[in-house]
Coordinates of C-alpha atoms in Angstrom, one line a residue:
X8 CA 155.5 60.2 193.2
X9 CA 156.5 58.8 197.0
X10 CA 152.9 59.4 198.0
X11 CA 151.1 57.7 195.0
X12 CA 154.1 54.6 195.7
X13 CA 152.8 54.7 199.9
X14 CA 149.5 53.9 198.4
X15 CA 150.5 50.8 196.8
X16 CA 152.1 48.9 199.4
X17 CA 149.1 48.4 201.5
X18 CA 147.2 47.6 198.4
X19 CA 149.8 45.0 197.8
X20 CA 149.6 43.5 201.4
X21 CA 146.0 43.1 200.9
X22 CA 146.4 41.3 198.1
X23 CA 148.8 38.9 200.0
X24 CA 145.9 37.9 202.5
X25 CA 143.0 38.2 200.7
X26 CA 141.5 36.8 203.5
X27 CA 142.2 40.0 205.4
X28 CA 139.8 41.9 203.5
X29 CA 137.2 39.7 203.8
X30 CA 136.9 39.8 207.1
X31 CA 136.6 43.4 207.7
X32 CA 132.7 43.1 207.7
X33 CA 133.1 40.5 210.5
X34 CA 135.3 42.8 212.7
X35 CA 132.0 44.5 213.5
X36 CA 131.0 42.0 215.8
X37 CA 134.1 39.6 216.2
X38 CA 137.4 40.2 217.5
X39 CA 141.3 37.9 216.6
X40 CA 141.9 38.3 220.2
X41 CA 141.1 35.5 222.5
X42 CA 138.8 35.7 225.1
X43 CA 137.6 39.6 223.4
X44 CA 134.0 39.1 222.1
X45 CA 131.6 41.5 221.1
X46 CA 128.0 40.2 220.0
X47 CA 130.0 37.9 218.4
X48 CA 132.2 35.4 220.0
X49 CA 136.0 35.8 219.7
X50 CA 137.9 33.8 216.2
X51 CA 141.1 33.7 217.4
X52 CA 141.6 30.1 216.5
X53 CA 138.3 29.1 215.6
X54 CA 139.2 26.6 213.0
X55 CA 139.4 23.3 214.8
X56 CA 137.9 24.4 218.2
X57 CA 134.5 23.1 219.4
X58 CA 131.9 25.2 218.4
X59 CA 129.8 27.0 221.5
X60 CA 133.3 27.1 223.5
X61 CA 134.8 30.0 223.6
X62 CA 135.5 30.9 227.8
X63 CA 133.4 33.9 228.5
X64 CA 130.9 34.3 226.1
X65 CA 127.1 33.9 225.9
X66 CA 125.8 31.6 223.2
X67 CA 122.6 30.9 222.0
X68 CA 120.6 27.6 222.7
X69 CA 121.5 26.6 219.0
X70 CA 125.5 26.5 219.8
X71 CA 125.0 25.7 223.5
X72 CA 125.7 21.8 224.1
X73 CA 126.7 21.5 220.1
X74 CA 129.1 18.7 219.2
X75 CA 130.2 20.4 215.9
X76 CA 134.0 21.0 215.5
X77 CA 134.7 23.9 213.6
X78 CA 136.7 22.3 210.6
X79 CA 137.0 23.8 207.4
X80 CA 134.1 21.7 205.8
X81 CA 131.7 22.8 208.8
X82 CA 132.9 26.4 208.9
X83 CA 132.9 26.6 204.8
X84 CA 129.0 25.3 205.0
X85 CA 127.9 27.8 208.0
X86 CA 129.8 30.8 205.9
X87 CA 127.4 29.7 202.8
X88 CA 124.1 29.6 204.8
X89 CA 124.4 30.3 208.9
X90 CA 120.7 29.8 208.9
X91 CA 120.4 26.4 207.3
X92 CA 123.5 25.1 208.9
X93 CA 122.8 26.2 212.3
X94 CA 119.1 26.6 212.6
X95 CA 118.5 29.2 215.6
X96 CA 122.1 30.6 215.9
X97 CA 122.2 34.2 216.4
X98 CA 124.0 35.5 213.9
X99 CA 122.9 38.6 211.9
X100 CA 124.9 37.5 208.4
X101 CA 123.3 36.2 205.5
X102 CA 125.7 34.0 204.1
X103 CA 128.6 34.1 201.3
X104 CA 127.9 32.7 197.5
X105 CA 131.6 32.6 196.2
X106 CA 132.9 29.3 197.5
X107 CA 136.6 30.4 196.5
X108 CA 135.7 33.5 198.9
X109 CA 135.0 31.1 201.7
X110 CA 138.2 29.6 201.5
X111 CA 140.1 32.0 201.3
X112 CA 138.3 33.2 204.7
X113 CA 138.7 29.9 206.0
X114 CA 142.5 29.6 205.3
X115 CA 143.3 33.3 207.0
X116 CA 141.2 32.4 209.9
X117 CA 143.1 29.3 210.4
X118 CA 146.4 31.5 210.5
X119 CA 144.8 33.6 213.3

């Protein structure tokens, strides 16, 4: 009976952050640790930050010298469609459909 109860509490703590578990896929390629990128650029306080700006990595021509701030609206329409809202960015994702998906995203990212 312990073991089956050890299974719900981290069951329960993702369902706390829901936002948690929606950025597993992204942990592939980025990392909540400033200035740790992978072929991805580091999130660690993405929402608000300029976007093509984090120190030490290399961005494509589409983010280089790109006014955009990274506010919930602008991140919320690159999650839908990277493509379309960045054309050339080199992003390997496809996009997210569920808009209440995206904010959840948005709103754990904005905690990190």
């Amino acid at each position: 009976m312990l073991a089956w109860l050890a299974l719900l509490v981290p069951c329960a703590s993702l369902a706390a952050e829901p936002g948690a578990e929606l950025f597993e896929p992204c942990q592939v390629c980025h990392s909540l640790q400033a200035g740790q990128h992978g072929i991805g650029p580091s999130l660690q306080g993405v929402v608000g930050r300029q976007a093509g700006q984090a120190s030490g990595f290399r961005y494509s021509n589409a983010l280089l010298g790109n006014q955009r701030v990274w506010s919930r609206e602008a991140l919320a329409e690159f999650l839908y469609d990277p493509q379309a809202s960045l054309p050339g960015n080199r992003m390997a994702f496809s996009g997210m459909d569920d808009a209440a998906q995206i904010e959840a995203l948005i709103d754990w990212l904005s905690r990190h």
